Structure formats: C-alpha cells, structure tokens
C-alpha positions as CSV (number, residue, x, y, z in Angstrom):
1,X,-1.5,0.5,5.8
2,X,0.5,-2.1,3.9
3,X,-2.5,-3.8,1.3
4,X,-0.6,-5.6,-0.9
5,X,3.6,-6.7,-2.0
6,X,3.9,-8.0,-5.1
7,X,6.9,-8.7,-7.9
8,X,5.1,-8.0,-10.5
9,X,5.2,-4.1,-10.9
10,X,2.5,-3.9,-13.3
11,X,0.0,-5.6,-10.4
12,X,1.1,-3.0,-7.7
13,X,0.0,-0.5,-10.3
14,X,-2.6,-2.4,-10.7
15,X,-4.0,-2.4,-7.4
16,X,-3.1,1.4,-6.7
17,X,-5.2,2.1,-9.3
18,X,-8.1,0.6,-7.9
19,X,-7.4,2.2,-4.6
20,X,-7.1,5.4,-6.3
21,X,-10.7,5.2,-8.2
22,X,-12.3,4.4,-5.0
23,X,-10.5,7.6,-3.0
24,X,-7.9,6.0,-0.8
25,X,-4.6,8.3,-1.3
26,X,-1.8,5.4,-2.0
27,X,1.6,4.7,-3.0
28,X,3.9,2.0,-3.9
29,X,7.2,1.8,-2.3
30,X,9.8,-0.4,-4.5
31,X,12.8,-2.4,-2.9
32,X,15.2,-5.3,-3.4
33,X,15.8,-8.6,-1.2
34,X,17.2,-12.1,-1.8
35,X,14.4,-13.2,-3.9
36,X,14.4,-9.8,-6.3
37,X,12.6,-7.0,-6.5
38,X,9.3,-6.5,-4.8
39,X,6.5,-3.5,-5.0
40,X,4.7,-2.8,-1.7
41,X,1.1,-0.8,-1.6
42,X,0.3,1.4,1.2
43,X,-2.3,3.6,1.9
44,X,-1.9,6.5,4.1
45,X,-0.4,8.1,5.6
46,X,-2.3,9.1,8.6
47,X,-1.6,10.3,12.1
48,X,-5.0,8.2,14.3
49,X,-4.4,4.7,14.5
50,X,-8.6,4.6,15.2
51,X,-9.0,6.1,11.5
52,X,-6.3,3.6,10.0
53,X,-7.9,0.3,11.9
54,X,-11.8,2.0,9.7
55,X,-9.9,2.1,6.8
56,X,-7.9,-0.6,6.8
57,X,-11.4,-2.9,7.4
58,X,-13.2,-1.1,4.8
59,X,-10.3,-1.7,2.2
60,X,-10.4,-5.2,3.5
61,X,-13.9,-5.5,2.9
62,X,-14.2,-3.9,-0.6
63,X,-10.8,-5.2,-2.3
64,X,-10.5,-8.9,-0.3
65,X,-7.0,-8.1,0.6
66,X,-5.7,-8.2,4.2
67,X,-4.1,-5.1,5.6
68,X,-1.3,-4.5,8.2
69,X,-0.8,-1.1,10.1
70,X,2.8,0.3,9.7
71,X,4.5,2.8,10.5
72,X,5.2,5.5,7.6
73,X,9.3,5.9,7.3
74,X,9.6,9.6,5.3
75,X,13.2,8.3,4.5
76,X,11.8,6.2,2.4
77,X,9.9,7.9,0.5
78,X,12.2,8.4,-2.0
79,X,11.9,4.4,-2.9
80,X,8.5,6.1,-4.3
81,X,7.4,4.8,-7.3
82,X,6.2,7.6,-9.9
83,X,2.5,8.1,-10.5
C-alpha cells in the first residue's frame, strides 16, 4: 500500500515513523524523475488483497492519508531506503 510520496526525505521518515509506532511494517522506496528526487511510503507487503483493502482503510482512518494498492516489485527493493 503506497500511503504517501514526498521530496522531502526527512517527511517520508517522518511518516514511517509514525507507521512504525503504531505496528504497520513499512518502507520507503527512493527514486528520481523530471522534477527530482521523490521518497515513496509503503506498507506491506502482503499476499490477500482483502487484508490490504482493512489495512489500507484503517491507515486511512488513523493517519488522514489516502492509500493506493500496488503491487510489490522485489527488484526494487534495493531502491530501499535504510532504517
């Protein structure tokens, strides 16, 4: 679940954090496009799409963010970034 892309690194840390303290396993995948670097937030993975739509509402509900079901790419996990 995609809950947040931001340019600001220190806010993707930010809101992993906040993920983190309230038990949702998350990551932050980093990349490049025309307008510069961005830092994505996911939470997940998971295999059931019935367990992601729960979560994703219940993160929607506690953090006021709105979340969007992806799929998980393991090559690219290595645009992981550390923590």
């Amino acid at each position: 679940i995609q809950v947040g892309s931001f340019q600001e690194k220190e806010n993707a840390i930010r809101l992993r954090a906040r993920l983190r303290e309230n038990n949702f396993k998350s990551y932050i995948l980093s990349g490049k496009s025309s307008t510069g670097d961005w830092y994505r937030v996911f939470v997940g993975p998971l295999s059931s799409r019935s367990a992601l739509k729960d979560i994703k509402l219940d993160i929607e509900k506690r953090f006021k963010v709105s979340g969007h079901i992806v799929r998980h790419r393991i090559e690219q996990d290595s645009e992981q970034l550390g923590g």
